[in-house]
Short mmCIF file of C-alpha atoms in Angstrom, two decimals:
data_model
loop_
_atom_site.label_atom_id
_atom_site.label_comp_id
_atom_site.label_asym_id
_atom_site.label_seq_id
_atom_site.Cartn_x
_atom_site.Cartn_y
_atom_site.Cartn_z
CA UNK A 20 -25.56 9.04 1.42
CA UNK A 21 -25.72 6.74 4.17
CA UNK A 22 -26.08 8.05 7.85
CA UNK A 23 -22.99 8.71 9.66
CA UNK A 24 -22.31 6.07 12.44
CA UNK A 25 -19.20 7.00 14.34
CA UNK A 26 -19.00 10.14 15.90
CA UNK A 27 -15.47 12.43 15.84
CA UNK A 28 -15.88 14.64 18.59
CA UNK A 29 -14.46 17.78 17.11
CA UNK A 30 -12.85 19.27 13.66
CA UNK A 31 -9.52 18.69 14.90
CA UNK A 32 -7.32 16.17 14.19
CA UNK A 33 -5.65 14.57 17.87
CA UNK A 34 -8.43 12.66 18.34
CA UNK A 35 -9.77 9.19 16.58
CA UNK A 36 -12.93 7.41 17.63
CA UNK A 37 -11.68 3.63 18.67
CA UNK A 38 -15.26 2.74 16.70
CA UNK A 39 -13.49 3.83 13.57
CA UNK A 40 -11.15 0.38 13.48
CA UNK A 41 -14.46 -1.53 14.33
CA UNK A 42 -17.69 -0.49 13.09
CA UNK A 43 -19.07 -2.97 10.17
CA UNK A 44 -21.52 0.00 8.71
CA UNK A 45 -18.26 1.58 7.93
CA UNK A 46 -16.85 -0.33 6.05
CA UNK A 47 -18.99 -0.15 3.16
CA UNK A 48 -18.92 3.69 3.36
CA UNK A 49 -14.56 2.87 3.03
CA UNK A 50 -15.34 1.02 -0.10
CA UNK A 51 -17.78 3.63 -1.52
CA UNK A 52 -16.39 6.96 -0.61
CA UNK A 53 -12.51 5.60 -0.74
CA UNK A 54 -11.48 2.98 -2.41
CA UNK A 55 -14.74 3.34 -5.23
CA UNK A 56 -13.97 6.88 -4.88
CA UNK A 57 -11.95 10.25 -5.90
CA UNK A 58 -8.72 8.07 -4.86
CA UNK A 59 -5.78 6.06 -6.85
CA UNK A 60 -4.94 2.79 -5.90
CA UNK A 61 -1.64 1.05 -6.21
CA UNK A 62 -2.92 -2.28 -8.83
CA UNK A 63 0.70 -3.44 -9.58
CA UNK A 64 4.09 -2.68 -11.49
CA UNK A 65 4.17 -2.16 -14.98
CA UNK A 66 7.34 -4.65 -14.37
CA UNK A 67 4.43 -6.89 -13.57
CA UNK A 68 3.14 -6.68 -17.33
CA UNK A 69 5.65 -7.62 -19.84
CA UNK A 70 4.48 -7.48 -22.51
CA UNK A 71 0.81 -8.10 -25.03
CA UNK A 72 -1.42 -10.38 -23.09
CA UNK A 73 0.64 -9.93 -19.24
CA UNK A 74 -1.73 -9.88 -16.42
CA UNK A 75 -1.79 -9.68 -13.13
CA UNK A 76 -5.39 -10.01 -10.36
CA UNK A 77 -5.73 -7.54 -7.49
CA UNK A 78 -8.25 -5.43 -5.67
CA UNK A 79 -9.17 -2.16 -5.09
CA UNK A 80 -10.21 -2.35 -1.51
CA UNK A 81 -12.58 -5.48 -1.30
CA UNK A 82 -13.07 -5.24 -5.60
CA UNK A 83 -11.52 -7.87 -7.51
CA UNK A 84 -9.79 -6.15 -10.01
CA UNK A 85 -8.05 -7.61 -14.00
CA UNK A 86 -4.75 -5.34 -14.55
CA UNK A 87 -3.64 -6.46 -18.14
CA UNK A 88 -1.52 -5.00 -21.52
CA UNK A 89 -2.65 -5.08 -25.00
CA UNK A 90 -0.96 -5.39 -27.74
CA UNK A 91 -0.97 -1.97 -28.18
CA UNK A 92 1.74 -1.14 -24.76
CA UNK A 93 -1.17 0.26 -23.30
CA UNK A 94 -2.24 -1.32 -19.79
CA UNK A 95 -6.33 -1.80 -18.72
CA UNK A 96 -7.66 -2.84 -15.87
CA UNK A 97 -11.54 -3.90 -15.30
CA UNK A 98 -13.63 -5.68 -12.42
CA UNK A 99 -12.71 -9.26 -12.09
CA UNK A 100 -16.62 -9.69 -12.02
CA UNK A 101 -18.45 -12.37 -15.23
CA UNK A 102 -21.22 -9.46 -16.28
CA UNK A 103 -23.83 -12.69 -17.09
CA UNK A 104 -23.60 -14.52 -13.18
CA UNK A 105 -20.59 -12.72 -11.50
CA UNK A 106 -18.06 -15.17 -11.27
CA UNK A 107 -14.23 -14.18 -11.40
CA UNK A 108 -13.11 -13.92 -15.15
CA UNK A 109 -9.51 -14.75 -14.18
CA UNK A 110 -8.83 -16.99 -11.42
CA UNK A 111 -4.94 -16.93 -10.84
CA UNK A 112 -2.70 -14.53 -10.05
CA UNK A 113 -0.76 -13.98 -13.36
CA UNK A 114 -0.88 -15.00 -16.84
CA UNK A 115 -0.63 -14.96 -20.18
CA UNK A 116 -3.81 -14.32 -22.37
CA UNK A 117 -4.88 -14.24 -25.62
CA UNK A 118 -8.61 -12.95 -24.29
CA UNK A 119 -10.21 -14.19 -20.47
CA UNK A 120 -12.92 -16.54 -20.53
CA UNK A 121 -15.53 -16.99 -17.39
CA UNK A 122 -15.08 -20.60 -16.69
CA UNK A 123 -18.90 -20.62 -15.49
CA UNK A 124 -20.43 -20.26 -18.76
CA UNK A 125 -17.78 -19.36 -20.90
CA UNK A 126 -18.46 -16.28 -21.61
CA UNK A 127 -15.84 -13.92 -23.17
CA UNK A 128 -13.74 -10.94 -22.51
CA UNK A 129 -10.77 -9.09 -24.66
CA UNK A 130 -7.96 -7.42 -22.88
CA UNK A 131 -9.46 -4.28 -23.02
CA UNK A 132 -12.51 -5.98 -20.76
CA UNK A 133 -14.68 -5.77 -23.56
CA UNK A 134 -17.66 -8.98 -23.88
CA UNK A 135 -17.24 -10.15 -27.36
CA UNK A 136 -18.57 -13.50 -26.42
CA UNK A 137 -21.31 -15.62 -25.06
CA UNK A 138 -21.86 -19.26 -26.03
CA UNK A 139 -24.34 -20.41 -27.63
CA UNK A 140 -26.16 -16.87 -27.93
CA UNK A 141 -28.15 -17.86 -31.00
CA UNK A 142 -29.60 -20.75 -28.98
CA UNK A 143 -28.76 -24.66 -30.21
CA UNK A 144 -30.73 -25.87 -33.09
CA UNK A 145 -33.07 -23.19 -32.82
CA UNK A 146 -33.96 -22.97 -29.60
CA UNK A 147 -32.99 -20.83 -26.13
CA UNK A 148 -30.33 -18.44 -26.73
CA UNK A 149 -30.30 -14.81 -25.75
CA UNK A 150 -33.11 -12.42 -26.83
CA UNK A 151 -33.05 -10.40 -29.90
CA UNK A 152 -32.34 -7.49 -28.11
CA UNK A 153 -29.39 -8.36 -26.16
CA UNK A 154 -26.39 -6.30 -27.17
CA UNK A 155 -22.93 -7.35 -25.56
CA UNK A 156 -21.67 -3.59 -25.87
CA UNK A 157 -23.97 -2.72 -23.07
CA UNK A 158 -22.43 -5.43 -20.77
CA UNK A 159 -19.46 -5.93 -19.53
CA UNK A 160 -17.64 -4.81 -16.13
CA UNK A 161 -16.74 -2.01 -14.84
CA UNK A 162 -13.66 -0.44 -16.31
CA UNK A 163 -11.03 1.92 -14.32
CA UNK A 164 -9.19 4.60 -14.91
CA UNK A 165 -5.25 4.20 -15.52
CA UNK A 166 -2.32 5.89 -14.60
CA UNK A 167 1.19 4.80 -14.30
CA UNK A 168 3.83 6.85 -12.97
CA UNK A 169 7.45 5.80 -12.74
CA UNK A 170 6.71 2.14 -13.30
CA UNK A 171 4.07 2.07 -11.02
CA UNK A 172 0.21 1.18 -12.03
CA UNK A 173 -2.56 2.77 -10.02
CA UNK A 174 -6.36 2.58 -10.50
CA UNK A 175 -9.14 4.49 -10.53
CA UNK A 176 -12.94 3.87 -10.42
CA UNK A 177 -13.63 7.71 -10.26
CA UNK A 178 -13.94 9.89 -13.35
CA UNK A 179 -13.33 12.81 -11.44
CA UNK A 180 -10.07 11.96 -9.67
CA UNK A 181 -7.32 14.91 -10.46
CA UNK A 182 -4.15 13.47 -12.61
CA UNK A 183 -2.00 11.10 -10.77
CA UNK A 184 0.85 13.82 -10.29
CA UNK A 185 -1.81 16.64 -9.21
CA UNK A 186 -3.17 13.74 -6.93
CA UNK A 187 0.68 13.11 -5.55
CA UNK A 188 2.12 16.34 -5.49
CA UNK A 189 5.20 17.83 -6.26
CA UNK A 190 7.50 16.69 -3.23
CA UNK A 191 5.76 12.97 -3.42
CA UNK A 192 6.44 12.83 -6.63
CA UNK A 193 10.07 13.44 -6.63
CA UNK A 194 10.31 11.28 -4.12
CA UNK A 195 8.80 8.49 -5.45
CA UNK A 196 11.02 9.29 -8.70
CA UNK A 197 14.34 9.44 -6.56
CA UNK A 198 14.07 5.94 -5.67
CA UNK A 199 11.79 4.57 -9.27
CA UNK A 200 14.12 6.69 -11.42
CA UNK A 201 15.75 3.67 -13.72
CA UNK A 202 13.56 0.30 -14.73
CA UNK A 203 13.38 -2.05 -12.25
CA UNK A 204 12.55 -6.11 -11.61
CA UNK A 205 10.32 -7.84 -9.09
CA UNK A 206 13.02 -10.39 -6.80
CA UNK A 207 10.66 -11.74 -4.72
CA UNK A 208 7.00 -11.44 -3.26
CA UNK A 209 5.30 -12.37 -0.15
CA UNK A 210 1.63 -11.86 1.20
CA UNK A 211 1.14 -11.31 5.02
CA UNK A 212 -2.46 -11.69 7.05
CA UNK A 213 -2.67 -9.00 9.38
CA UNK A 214 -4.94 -9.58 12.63
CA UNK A 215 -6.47 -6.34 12.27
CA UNK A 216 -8.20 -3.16 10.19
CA UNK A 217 -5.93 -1.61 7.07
CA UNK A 218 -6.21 1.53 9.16
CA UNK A 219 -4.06 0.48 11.87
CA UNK A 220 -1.42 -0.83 9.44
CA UNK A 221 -1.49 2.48 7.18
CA UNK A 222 -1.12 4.64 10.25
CA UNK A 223 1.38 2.62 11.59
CA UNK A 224 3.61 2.76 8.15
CA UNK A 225 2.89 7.10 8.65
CA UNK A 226 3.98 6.58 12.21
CA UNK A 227 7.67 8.06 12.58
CA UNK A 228 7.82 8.35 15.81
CA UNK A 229 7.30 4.55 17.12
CA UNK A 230 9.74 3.22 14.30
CA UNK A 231 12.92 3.36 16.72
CA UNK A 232 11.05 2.39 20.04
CA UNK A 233 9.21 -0.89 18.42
CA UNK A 234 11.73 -2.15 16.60
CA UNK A 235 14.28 -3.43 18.65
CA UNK A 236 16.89 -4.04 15.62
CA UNK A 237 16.61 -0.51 14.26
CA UNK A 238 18.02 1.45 17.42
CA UNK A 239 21.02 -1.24 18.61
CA UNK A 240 22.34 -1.32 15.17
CA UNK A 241 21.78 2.22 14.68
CA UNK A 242 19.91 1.81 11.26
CA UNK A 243 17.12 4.65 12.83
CA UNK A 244 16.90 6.77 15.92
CA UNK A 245 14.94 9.97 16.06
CA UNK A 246 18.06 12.06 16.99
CA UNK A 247 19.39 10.73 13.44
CA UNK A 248 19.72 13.53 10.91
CA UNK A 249 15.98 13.07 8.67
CA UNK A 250 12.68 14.99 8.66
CA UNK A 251 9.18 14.34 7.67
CA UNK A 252 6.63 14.97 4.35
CA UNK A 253 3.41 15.38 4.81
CA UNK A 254 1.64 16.45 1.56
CA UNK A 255 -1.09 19.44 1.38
CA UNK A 256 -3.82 16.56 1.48
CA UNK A 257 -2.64 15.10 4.31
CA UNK A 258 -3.01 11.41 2.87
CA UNK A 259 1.23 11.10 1.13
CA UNK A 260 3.76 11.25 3.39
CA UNK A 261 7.18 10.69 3.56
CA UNK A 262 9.46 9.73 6.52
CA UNK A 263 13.54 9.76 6.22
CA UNK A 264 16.50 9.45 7.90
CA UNK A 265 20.51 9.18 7.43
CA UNK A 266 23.26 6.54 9.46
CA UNK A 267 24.42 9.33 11.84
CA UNK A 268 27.28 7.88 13.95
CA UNK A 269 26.72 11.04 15.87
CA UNK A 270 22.97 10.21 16.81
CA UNK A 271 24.04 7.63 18.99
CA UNK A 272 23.66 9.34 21.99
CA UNK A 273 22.57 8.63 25.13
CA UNK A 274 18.78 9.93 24.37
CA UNK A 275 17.22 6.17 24.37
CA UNK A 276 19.17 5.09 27.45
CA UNK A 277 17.99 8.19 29.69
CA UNK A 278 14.66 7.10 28.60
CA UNK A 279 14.70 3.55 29.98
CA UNK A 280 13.53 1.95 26.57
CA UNK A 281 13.97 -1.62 25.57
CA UNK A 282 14.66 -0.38 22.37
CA UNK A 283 18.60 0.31 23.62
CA UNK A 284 20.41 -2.44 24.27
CA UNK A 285 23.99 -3.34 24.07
CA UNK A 286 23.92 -7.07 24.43
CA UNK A 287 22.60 -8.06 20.95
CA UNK A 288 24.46 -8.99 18.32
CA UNK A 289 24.57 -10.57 14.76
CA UNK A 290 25.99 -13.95 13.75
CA UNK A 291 25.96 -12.75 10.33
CA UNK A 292 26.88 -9.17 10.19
CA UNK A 293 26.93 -8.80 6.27
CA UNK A 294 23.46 -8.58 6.17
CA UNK A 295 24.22 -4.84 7.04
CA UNK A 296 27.37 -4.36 4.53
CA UNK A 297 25.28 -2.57 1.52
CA UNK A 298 26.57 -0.08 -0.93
CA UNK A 299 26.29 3.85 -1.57
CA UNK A 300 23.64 4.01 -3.94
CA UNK A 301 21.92 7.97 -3.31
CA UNK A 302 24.10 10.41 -3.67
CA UNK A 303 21.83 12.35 -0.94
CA UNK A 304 23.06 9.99 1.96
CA UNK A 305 19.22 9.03 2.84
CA UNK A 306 19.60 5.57 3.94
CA UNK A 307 16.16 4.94 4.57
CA UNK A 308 13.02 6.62 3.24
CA UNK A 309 9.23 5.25 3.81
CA UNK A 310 6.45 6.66 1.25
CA UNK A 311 3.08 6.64 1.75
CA UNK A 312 0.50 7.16 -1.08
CA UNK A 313 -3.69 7.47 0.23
CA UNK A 314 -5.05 5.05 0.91
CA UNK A 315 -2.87 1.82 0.83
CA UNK A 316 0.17 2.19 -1.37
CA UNK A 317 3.80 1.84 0.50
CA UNK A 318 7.34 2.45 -0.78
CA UNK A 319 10.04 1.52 1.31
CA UNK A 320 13.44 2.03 0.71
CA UNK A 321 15.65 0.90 3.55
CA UNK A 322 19.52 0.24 2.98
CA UNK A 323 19.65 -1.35 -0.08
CA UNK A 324 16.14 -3.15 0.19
CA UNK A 325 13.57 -1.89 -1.97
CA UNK A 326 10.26 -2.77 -2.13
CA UNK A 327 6.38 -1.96 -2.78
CA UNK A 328 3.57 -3.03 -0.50
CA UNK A 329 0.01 -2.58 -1.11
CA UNK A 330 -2.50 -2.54 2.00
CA UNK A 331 -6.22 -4.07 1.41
CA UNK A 332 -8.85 -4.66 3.93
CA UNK A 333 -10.51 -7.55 4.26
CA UNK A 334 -13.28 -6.88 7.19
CA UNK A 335 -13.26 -4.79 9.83
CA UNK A 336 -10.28 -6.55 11.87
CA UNK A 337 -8.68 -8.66 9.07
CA UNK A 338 -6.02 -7.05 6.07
CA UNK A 339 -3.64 -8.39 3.65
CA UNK A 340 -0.37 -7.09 3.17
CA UNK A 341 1.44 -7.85 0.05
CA UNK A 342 5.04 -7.13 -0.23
CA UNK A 343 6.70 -7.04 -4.31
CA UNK A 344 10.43 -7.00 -3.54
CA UNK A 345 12.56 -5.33 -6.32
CA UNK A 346 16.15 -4.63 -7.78
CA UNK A 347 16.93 -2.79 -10.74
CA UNK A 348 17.01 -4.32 -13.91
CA UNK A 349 20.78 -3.00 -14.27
CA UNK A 350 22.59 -4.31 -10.97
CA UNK A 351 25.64 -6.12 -10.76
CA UNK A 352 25.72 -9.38 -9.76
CA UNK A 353 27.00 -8.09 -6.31
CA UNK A 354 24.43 -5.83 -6.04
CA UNK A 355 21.35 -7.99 -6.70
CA UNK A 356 23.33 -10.68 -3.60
CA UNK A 357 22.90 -7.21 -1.35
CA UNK A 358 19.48 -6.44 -1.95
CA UNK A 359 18.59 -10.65 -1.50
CA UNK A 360 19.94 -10.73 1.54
CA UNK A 361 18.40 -7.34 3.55
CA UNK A 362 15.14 -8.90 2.50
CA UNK A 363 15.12 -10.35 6.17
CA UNK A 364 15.44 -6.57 6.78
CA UNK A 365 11.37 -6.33 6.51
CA UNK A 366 8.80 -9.04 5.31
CA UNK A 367 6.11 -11.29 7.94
CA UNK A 368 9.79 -12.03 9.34
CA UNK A 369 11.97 -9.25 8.88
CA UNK A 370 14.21 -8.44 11.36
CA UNK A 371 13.28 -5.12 11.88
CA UNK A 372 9.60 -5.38 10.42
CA UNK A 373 8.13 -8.59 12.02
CA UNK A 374 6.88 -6.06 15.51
CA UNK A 375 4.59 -4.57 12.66
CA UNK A 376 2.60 -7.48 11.81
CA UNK A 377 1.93 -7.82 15.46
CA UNK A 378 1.40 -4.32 17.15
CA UNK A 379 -2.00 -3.86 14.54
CA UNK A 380 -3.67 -7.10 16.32
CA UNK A 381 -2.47 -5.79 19.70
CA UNK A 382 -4.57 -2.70 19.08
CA UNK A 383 -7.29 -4.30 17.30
CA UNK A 384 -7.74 -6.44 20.64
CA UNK A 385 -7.31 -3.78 23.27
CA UNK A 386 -9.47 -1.28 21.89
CA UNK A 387 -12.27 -4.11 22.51
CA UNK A 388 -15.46 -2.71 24.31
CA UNK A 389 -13.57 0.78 24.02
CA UNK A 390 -17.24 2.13 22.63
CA UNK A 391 -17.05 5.96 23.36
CA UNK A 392 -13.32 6.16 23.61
CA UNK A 393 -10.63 7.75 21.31
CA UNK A 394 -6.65 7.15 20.53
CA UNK A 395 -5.18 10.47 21.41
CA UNK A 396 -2.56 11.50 18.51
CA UNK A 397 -0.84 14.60 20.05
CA UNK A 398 2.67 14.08 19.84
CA UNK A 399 4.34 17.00 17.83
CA UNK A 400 1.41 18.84 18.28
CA UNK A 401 -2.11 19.18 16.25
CA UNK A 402 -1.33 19.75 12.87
CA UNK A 403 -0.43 17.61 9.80
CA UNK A 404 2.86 19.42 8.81
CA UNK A 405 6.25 18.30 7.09
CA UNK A 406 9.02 19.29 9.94
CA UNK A 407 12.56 18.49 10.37
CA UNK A 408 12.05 16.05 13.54
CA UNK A 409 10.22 12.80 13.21
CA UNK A 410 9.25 12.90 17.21
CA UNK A 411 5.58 13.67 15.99
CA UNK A 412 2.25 12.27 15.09
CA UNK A 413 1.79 14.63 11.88
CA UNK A 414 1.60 12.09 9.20
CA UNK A 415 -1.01 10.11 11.23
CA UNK A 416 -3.07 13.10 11.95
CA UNK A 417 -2.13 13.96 8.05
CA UNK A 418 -4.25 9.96 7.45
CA UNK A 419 -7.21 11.37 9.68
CA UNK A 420 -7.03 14.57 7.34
CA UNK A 421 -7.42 12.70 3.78
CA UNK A 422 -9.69 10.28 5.22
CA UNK A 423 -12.60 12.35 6.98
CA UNK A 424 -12.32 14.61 3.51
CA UNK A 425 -12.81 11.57 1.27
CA UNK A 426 -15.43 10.23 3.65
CA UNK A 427 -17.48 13.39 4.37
CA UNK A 428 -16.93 13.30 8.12
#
């Protein structure tokens, strides 16, 4: 086990070393203990996969990952990594297959991520040619586990991983089912650079408390304000989470004014106010709920927009954000025009979501030459707890939790 480099200054969980969003010795420790490790990551939607021969490329942190489906309905998923010179196998996005072929030197895969094929390994007219005891059943690359749950496909490297519901837990579960509980479509994507490391964005997503005080469009048209009725999930791990809230015309009270925010502001108003006319479609009244799944998995259900976003790293100060839009497979015609428009809800441009892809590069820049120094995450208290309020910090501190377990520190 490599030596630990950053240095938490206690057990509890109010206080993060600023070294933890820079240090480059980390990073590979991330991609051992986390994303290599006892974890599940979010690889795609079964949606995604079709049918015999559907695939779609990802990662599993910085790992290049094949997520494909046999003919037999079942879905597999394998390093994008040649096993002869370690080029990519597949080098778009999506596809159709029959079997993947390594356009170096065309060696061979099945869906399964099998090698049943290297050219010319008997040589040409006798000569070169692989040795006589090469065996392709002892090469190949690395396979992962497979779960999906509700139409969703996670990965695992780890053998000893729990199941993917022990993993979630009961109240993550249903909540994940409340809002993936019929068959559903992808109606759009997009893929966001982030100036900054996952971390930030993944605590930011837990972050209930600065979701009404960022975003600008949230409090003035009353779509979230921490004196709305809602509450807070933080799983026994500490690493799911869910945050959600209900329209309250009540809740608009004079709470954000006393507090001088920019946040409240009467003057703004929209051309085009239809992008807020949705429809009853929980019978619970939640009209927005934001799920969290350790480490990078997202599910956001806000209004009538619905979508899945999956957080990677890429360096210490760099991440990519990919947002899968989706409607169910059985909406009206109406219904599918709803969910099209409040995409400009959230996305690299939402209206309420565009703050987010900034606020991670703000903090990735101030905490520069902050060697020493910590974030202090006190608000609501010390503990990682599911509560009734969203004023609090427990979800981040719930992050902190999962990730000093998974990463020994």
């Amino acid at each position: 086990m490599q030596e630990q480099t950053i240095h938490w200054k206690g057990p509890g969980l109010t206080r993060v070393p600023f070294e933890v969003y820079t240090d480059t010795e980390l990073s590979a420790r991330e991609q051992e203990r986390i994303f290599r490790g006892e974890t599940w990551n979010f690889l795609c939607l079964e949606a995604d996969l079709p049918e015999g021969g559907s695939f779609r490329t990802t990662f599993v942190g910085d790992t290049p990952v094949v997520v494909v489906k046999d003919n037999d309905g079942e879905v597999y998923a394998f390093e994008n990594r040649c096993a002869h010179r370690g080029a990519l196998i597949a080098l778009e996005k999506s596809g159709q297959v029959e079997n993947f072929q390594c356009v170096y030197h065309a060696w061979s895969y099945n869906r399964q991520g099998d090698l049943i094929g290297v050219a010319f390994e008997a040589g040409v007219k006798g000569q070169g040619g692989m040795g006589k005891g090469f065996c392709k059943e002892e090469h190949g690359p690395r396979k992962l586990r497979i779960a999906v749950y509700c139409g969703l496909v996670f990965g695992s490297f780890s053998e000893d991983v729990p199941g993917i519901e022990d993993y979630l837990g009961p109240e993550i579960c249903a909540r994940i089912e409340r809002v993936l509980h019929k068959p559903v479509e992808v109606i759009g994507r997009f893929t966001q650079a982030l100036p900054n490391n996952w971390k930030l964005y993944v605590e930011n997503v837990k972050d209930s408390y600065h979701a009404s005080l960022l975003h600008l469009f949230f409090t003035t048209f009353e779509l979230n304000r921490l004196s709305q009725k809602g509450g807070l999930i933080v799983d026994e791990s500490g690493g799911h989470h869910v945050s959600y809230s209900m329209i309250d015309p009540d809740a608009a009270d004079a709470s954000y004014k006393e507090q001088g925010l920019r946040s409240d502001h009467d003057k703004y108003r929209l051309k085009d106010p239809s992008v807020l006319s949705g429809f009853k479609e929980y019978d619970d009244g939640i009209t927005l709920q934001i799920l969290s799944v350790f480490p990078g998995f997202v599910l956001q259900q806000i209004q009538n927009c619905l979508a899945v976003r999956q957080v990677l790293p890429k360096g210490q100060e760099r991440s990519e954000l990919n947002w899968t839009y989706i409607g169910y497979t059985d909406d009206t015609p109406e219904q599918r025009k709803v969910r099209l428009k409040q995409l400009n809800l959230v996305g690299p441009a939402g209206f309420i979501s565009m703050e987010d892809g900034a606020v991670g590069g703000f903090v990735q820049r101030g905490i520069a030459g902050a060697q020493g120094m910590e974030a202090v995450i006190e608000m609501g208290g010390d503990q990682a707890v599911s509560s009734e309020g969203r004023a609090t910090e427990a979800s981040v501190r719930g992050f902190w939790k999962a990730y000093r377990h998974h990463l020994g520190a």
